[in-house]
mmCIF file of C-alpha atoms in Angstrom:
data_model
loop_
_atom_site.group_PDB
_atom_site.id
_atom_site.type_symbol
_atom_site.label_atom_id
_atom_site.label_comp_id
_atom_site.label_asym_id
_atom_site.label_seq_id
_atom_site.Cartn_x
_atom_site.Cartn_y
_atom_site.Cartn_z
ATOM 1 C CA MET A 515 -0.187 0.365 0.111
ATOM 2 C CA ALA A 516 1.887 3.306 -1.400
ATOM 3 C CA GLU A 517 1.955 5.956 1.528
ATOM 4 C CA THR A 518 0.286 8.950 1.960
ATOM 5 C CA ALA A 519 3.260 12.203 1.335
ATOM 6 C CA ALA A 520 2.893 13.890 4.621
ATOM 7 C CA SER A 521 1.448 17.492 4.545
ATOM 8 C CA PRO A 522 3.915 20.063 4.316
ATOM 9 C CA THR A 523 4.825 22.111 7.160
ATOM 10 C CA PRO A 524 3.445 25.679 6.873
ATOM 11 C CA ALA A 525 6.049 28.363 6.661
ATOM 12 C CA LYS A 526 6.501 30.758 9.260
ATOM 13 C CA THR A 527 5.535 34.388 8.999
ATOM 14 C CA PRO A 528 7.751 36.974 10.338
ATOM 15 C CA VAL A 529 5.155 37.428 13.188
ATOM 16 C CA ASP A 530 5.418 33.864 14.275
ATOM 17 C CA LYS A 531 9.110 33.828 14.072
ATOM 18 C CA ASP A 532 9.185 37.234 16.420
ATOM 19 C CA LEU A 533 6.626 35.690 18.667
ATOM 20 C CA ALA A 534 8.980 32.174 19.019
ATOM 21 C CA VAL A 535 11.610 33.608 20.883
ATOM 22 C CA ARG A 536 9.601 36.698 22.915
ATOM 23 C CA THR A 537 8.174 35.697 27.047
ATOM 24 C CA SER A 538 4.845 37.283 27.368
ATOM 25 C CA PRO A 539 4.587 38.773 30.863
ATOM 26 C CA ALA A 540 1.908 36.630 31.875
ATOM 27 C CA GLY A 541 3.735 33.634 30.048
ATOM 28 C CA VAL A 542 3.856 31.113 32.927
ATOM 29 C CA LEU A 543 0.258 31.827 33.824
ATOM 30 C CA ARG A 544 -1.090 30.820 30.546
ATOM 31 C CA ASP A 545 -2.207 26.656 32.225
ATOM 32 C CA ALA A 546 -3.611 28.184 34.899
ATOM 33 C CA PHE A 547 -5.600 30.612 32.676
ATOM 34 C CA ALA A 548 -7.019 27.794 30.527
ATOM 35 C CA ALA A 549 -7.777 25.425 33.822
ATOM 36 C CA GLY A 550 -9.536 28.082 35.689
ATOM 37 C CA SER A 551 -11.530 29.777 33.098
ATOM 38 C CA LEU A 552 -14.833 28.554 33.190
ATOM 39 C CA ALA A 553 -17.375 28.119 30.398
ATOM 40 C CA GLY A 554 -20.199 30.328 29.912
ATOM 41 C CA THR A 555 -19.201 32.255 33.452
ATOM 42 C CA VAL A 556 -16.131 33.801 33.503
ATOM 43 C CA GLU A 557 -12.640 33.251 31.590
ATOM 44 C CA ILE A 558 -9.469 34.480 31.240
ATOM 45 C CA SER A 559 -6.852 35.057 29.141
ATOM 46 C CA GLU A 560 -3.696 36.930 28.221
ATOM 47 C CA LEU A 561 -3.575 38.386 24.597
ATOM 48 C CA PRO A 562 -0.229 39.380 24.828
ATOM 49 C CA PHE A 563 2.023 41.502 22.112
ATOM 50 C CA LEU A 564 -0.237 43.881 20.855
ATOM 51 C CA THR A 565 1.154 47.009 19.469
ATOM 52 C CA MET A 566 1.068 50.032 22.105
ATOM 53 C CA VAL A 567 2.277 53.418 21.369
ATOM 54 C CA GLY A 568 1.907 55.998 23.688
ATOM 55 C CA ILE A 569 0.922 59.904 21.834
ATOM 56 C CA ARG A 570 1.349 63.552 23.702
ATOM 57 C CA ALA A 571 -0.473 66.154 21.436
ATOM 58 C CA ALA A 572 -1.873 69.408 22.489
ATOM 59 C CA ALA A 573 -5.790 68.700 21.899
ATOM 60 C CA GLY A 574 -6.793 70.805 18.862
ATOM 61 C CA SER A 575 -3.483 71.115 17.255
ATOM 62 C CA ASP A 576 -2.288 70.711 14.090
ATOM 63 C CA ALA A 577 -0.076 67.691 15.237
ATOM 64 C CA ALA A 578 -2.840 65.947 17.078
ATOM 65 C CA GLN A 579 -5.277 66.354 13.321
ATOM 66 C CA ARG A 580 -2.529 64.606 11.776
ATOM 67 C CA ILE A 581 -2.334 62.042 14.230
ATOM 68 C CA ALA A 582 -5.741 61.637 14.290
ATOM 69 C CA ALA A 583 -5.526 61.313 10.836
ATOM 70 C CA VAL A 584 -3.327 57.991 11.512
ATOM 71 C CA THR A 585 -5.553 56.622 14.013
ATOM 72 C CA GLY A 586 -9.160 57.215 12.883
ATOM 73 C CA GLY A 587 -9.685 59.732 15.215
ATOM 74 C CA LEU A 588 -8.565 60.834 18.760
ATOM 75 C CA PRO A 589 -11.016 60.399 22.047
ATOM 76 C CA ALA A 590 -12.432 63.963 22.923
ATOM 77 C CA ARG A 591 -12.734 63.723 26.782
ATOM 78 C CA SER A 592 -12.474 60.811 29.774
ATOM 79 C CA GLY A 593 -13.355 57.581 28.957
ATOM 80 C CA ASN A 594 -14.222 57.870 25.415
ATOM 81 C CA VAL A 595 -11.992 55.662 23.205
ATOM 82 C CA ALA A 596 -11.630 56.387 18.988
ATOM 83 C CA GLY A 597 -10.384 54.817 16.329
ATOM 84 C CA ASN A 598 -11.009 52.989 12.981
ATOM 85 C CA GLY A 599 -11.739 49.122 13.663
ATOM 86 C CA ASP A 600 -8.064 48.046 14.531
ATOM 87 C CA THR A 601 -6.213 50.287 16.038
ATOM 88 C CA SER A 602 -8.290 51.930 19.591
ATOM 89 C CA VAL A 603 -7.286 55.238 21.323
ATOM 90 C CA LEU A 604 -7.892 55.389 25.039
ATOM 91 C CA TRP A 605 -8.073 58.548 26.663
ATOM 92 C CA LEU A 606 -5.354 58.997 29.510
ATOM 93 C CA GLY A 607 -5.822 62.906 29.835
ATOM 94 C CA PRO A 608 -6.300 66.012 27.871
ATOM 95 C CA SER A 609 -2.994 65.415 25.942
ATOM 96 C CA GLU A 610 -2.144 61.656 26.643
ATOM 97 C CA PHE A 611 -3.479 58.385 24.845
ATOM 98 C CA LEU A 612 -2.981 54.946 24.503
ATOM 99 C CA VAL A 613 -3.284 53.506 20.990
ATOM 100 C CA VAL A 614 -3.750 49.492 20.668
ATOM 101 C CA ALA A 615 -3.455 47.905 17.511
ATOM 102 C CA PRO A 616 -2.406 44.274 16.440
ATOM 103 C CA THR A 617 0.410 42.662 16.985
ATOM 104 C CA GLU A 618 1.513 42.826 13.395
ATOM 105 C CA ALA A 619 1.305 46.528 13.147
ATOM 106 C CA HIS A 620 4.467 46.345 15.231
ATOM 107 C CA GLU A 621 7.426 48.217 13.069
ATOM 108 C CA SER A 622 9.415 45.355 14.026
ATOM 109 C CA LEU A 623 7.586 42.926 12.061
ATOM 110 C CA GLY A 624 7.185 45.603 8.836
ATOM 111 C CA GLY A 625 4.076 47.344 10.471
ATOM 112 C CA SER A 626 3.929 50.916 9.755
ATOM 113 C CA LEU A 627 1.933 52.582 12.583
ATOM 114 C CA ILE A 628 4.275 53.750 14.945
ATOM 115 C CA PRO A 629 6.400 54.990 11.665
ATOM 116 C CA ALA A 630 3.312 56.674 10.438
ATOM 117 C CA LEU A 631 2.691 58.329 13.755
ATOM 118 C CA ARG A 632 6.393 59.640 14.374
ATOM 119 C CA GLU A 633 5.528 61.157 11.029
ATOM 120 C CA ALA A 634 2.614 62.780 11.821
ATOM 121 C CA LEU A 635 3.723 64.565 14.838
ATOM 122 C CA GLY A 636 6.494 66.060 12.579
ATOM 123 C CA THR A 637 8.097 68.783 14.230
ATOM 124 C CA GLY A 638 5.234 69.452 16.432
ATOM 125 C CA ALA A 639 5.161 69.332 20.119
ATOM 126 C CA GLY A 640 4.304 66.137 22.023
ATOM 127 C CA GLN A 641 5.471 61.866 21.805
ATOM 128 C CA VAL A 642 5.106 59.067 20.157
ATOM 129 C CA VAL A 643 6.703 56.714 22.329
ATOM 130 C CA ASP A 644 6.479 52.709 21.272
ATOM 131 C CA LEU A 645 5.119 51.081 24.486
ATOM 132 C CA SER A 646 4.614 47.516 23.492
ATOM 133 C CA ALA A 647 6.416 45.929 26.000
ATOM 134 C CA ASN A 648 5.916 48.317 28.963
ATOM 135 C CA ARG A 649 2.130 46.458 29.191
ATOM 136 C CA THR A 650 0.390 42.903 28.614
ATOM 137 C CA THR A 651 -3.450 42.612 27.775
ATOM 138 C CA PHE A 652 -5.765 40.364 29.707
ATOM 139 C CA GLU A 653 -9.223 39.517 28.794
ATOM 140 C CA LEU A 654 -12.105 38.701 30.970
ATOM 141 C CA VAL A 655 -15.127 37.617 29.710
ATOM 142 C CA GLY A 656 -18.690 35.810 30.321
ATOM 143 C CA PRO A 657 -21.587 37.009 32.696
ATOM 144 C CA ARG A 658 -19.410 36.904 35.974
ATOM 145 C CA ALA A 659 -16.848 39.001 34.700
ATOM 146 C CA ARG A 660 -17.690 41.766 36.499
ATOM 147 C CA GLY A 661 -18.708 40.362 39.112
ATOM 148 C CA VAL A 662 -14.679 39.163 39.486
ATOM 149 C CA LEU A 663 -13.433 42.986 38.571
ATOM 150 C CA GLU A 664 -15.854 44.270 41.408
ATOM 151 C CA LYS A 665 -13.761 42.553 44.071
ATOM 152 C CA GLY A 666 -10.959 44.699 43.915
ATOM 153 C CA CYS A 667 -11.899 47.522 41.505
ATOM 154 C CA SER A 668 -12.062 51.168 42.723
ATOM 155 C CA LEU A 669 -14.292 52.199 39.526
ATOM 156 C CA ASP A 670 -18.275 51.710 39.585
ATOM 157 C CA LEU A 671 -18.545 48.877 37.302
ATOM 158 C CA HIS A 672 -22.238 49.080 37.099
ATOM 159 C CA PRO A 673 -23.717 49.018 33.197
ATOM 160 C CA ARG A 674 -25.542 52.525 34.127
ATOM 161 C CA VAL A 675 -22.154 53.945 34.925
ATOM 162 C CA PHE A 676 -19.450 51.937 32.924
ATOM 163 C CA LYS A 677 -20.879 51.617 29.178
ATOM 164 C CA THR A 678 -19.522 49.291 26.679
ATOM 165 C CA GLY A 679 -17.227 51.276 24.905
ATOM 166 C CA THR A 680 -15.099 53.114 27.475
ATOM 167 C CA ALA A 681 -12.045 52.618 28.887
ATOM 168 C CA PHE A 682 -10.416 54.337 32.163
ATOM 169 C CA SER A 683 -6.978 54.222 34.326
ATOM 170 C CA THR A 684 -8.032 52.683 37.664
ATOM 171 C CA GLU A 685 -7.065 50.187 40.343
ATOM 172 C CA ILE A 686 -7.037 46.944 40.412
ATOM 173 C CA ALA A 687 -6.412 45.008 43.412
ATOM 174 C CA ASN A 688 -4.164 48.210 44.407
ATOM 175 C CA ILE A 689 -2.195 47.352 40.910
ATOM 176 C CA PRO A 690 -2.837 50.182 38.205
ATOM 177 C CA ALA A 691 -4.120 49.719 35.479
ATOM 178 C CA ILE A 692 -5.834 50.723 32.588
ATOM 179 C CA LEU A 693 -9.923 48.716 32.236
ATOM 180 C CA TRP A 694 -11.737 48.601 28.991
ATOM 181 C CA LYS A 695 -14.995 47.895 28.654
ATOM 182 C CA THR A 696 -15.495 46.142 25.047
ATOM 183 C CA GLY A 697 -18.613 44.495 25.502
ATOM 184 C CA GLU A 698 -21.368 43.780 27.487
ATOM 185 C CA GLU A 699 -19.929 41.232 29.193
ATOM 186 C CA SER A 700 -16.121 41.496 28.214
ATOM 187 C CA PHE A 701 -13.436 43.461 29.367
ATOM 188 C CA ARG A 702 -9.316 44.131 28.752
ATOM 189 C CA ILE A 703 -7.633 44.859 31.657
ATOM 190 C CA PHE A 704 -3.924 46.062 30.501
ATOM 191 C CA PRO A 705 -1.433 46.231 33.286
ATOM 192 C CA ARG A 706 2.104 47.491 33.569
ATOM 193 C CA ALA A 707 4.346 44.012 32.582
ATOM 194 C CA SER A 708 6.134 44.435 36.088
ATOM 195 C CA PHE A 709 2.533 43.625 37.779
ATOM 196 C CA ALA A 710 1.096 41.260 35.313
ATOM 197 C CA GLU A 711 2.119 38.009 37.054
ATOM 198 C CA PHE A 712 0.757 38.993 40.565
ATOM 199 C CA LEU A 713 -2.702 40.821 38.741
ATOM 200 C CA GLY A 714 -3.242 37.480 36.898
ATOM 201 C CA ARG A 715 -3.076 35.556 39.651
ATOM 202 C CA TRP A 716 -5.355 37.891 41.884
ATOM 203 C CA LEU A 717 -8.191 37.348 39.202
ATOM 204 C CA LEU A 718 -7.105 33.618 38.585
ATOM 205 C CA ASP A 719 -8.233 33.620 42.705
ATOM 206 C CA ALA A 720 -11.239 35.670 42.550
ATOM 207 C CA MET A 721 -12.686 33.702 39.750
ATOM 208 C CA ARG A 722 -12.566 30.531 42.115
ATOM 209 C CA GLU A 723 -15.728 31.364 43.617
ATOM 210 C CA TYR A 724 -17.617 30.874 40.689
ATOM 211 C CA ALA A 725 -16.567 27.058 40.128
ATOM 212 C CA SER A 726 -18.884 26.454 43.632
ATOM 213 C CA PRO A 727 -21.803 24.066 42.885
ATOM 214 C CA GLU A 728 -23.315 26.471 45.704
ATOM 215 C CA VAL A 729 -23.257 30.240 44.040
ATOM 216 C CA PRO A 730 -25.763 30.223 41.158
#
C-alpha cells in the first residue's frame, strides 16, 4: 500500500518567528488561565504582544489632527475610545492617549503604524513612544466578569455608569491598570508588565468562587 505524503509544514511568518523568541509577562500563567476559566461563567486569557503606542499631543493642535488622521480619531474626553477598527485610541489625559493595535502593526514586524505616527507628529510639540513592552493585556469575558472585577476595582462598574466602549485608568487589587469595557460581558485589562503575574493570579483567585456549585 502506497504511503500518503505528509503535508508540508507551513512556513513561519515574520510574526510567528518573532513571537517564538519572546516571553509574555504572564506566560507562566497560560495553563492556569486555561484551567481556571469557567466556560459560560467567566474566562480569562492573555493577549500578549499587542502593539501599544503612547501619544502626547495638545488637543486641537495641527499635530493632533495629523495623528488623528492616522489612527481614525482621538478621544475627546475621559472614558472615550476612538479609532478605526483594528486600531483603538484610549484617553489617558487631556493631551495623552494610548494607541492599541494588533501585534503585526509593530514596526519590528514590518508594520507601518508607529513610523506613520512619528511622521504625523513631525516637529510638532508632543511624543510618540513605543510602549508595546510596557504593558500586557488580559481579557476577561462572561456574565461573571464584572463580579470578579468588582472584588478589587475602584471604579463603579455598574452598566449604568461604566458603559460598553469606554476605558478608564483605575486600580485593580491595588495595581494600576487601564480597564476597557469592550462588550456587555467582556473587558480588557492593561497592567504594566512588572505587575502582570501578580494581577493574573489575583484574578484567578477572584474567579475561583464561581467554580463552586453553591454559587448560582
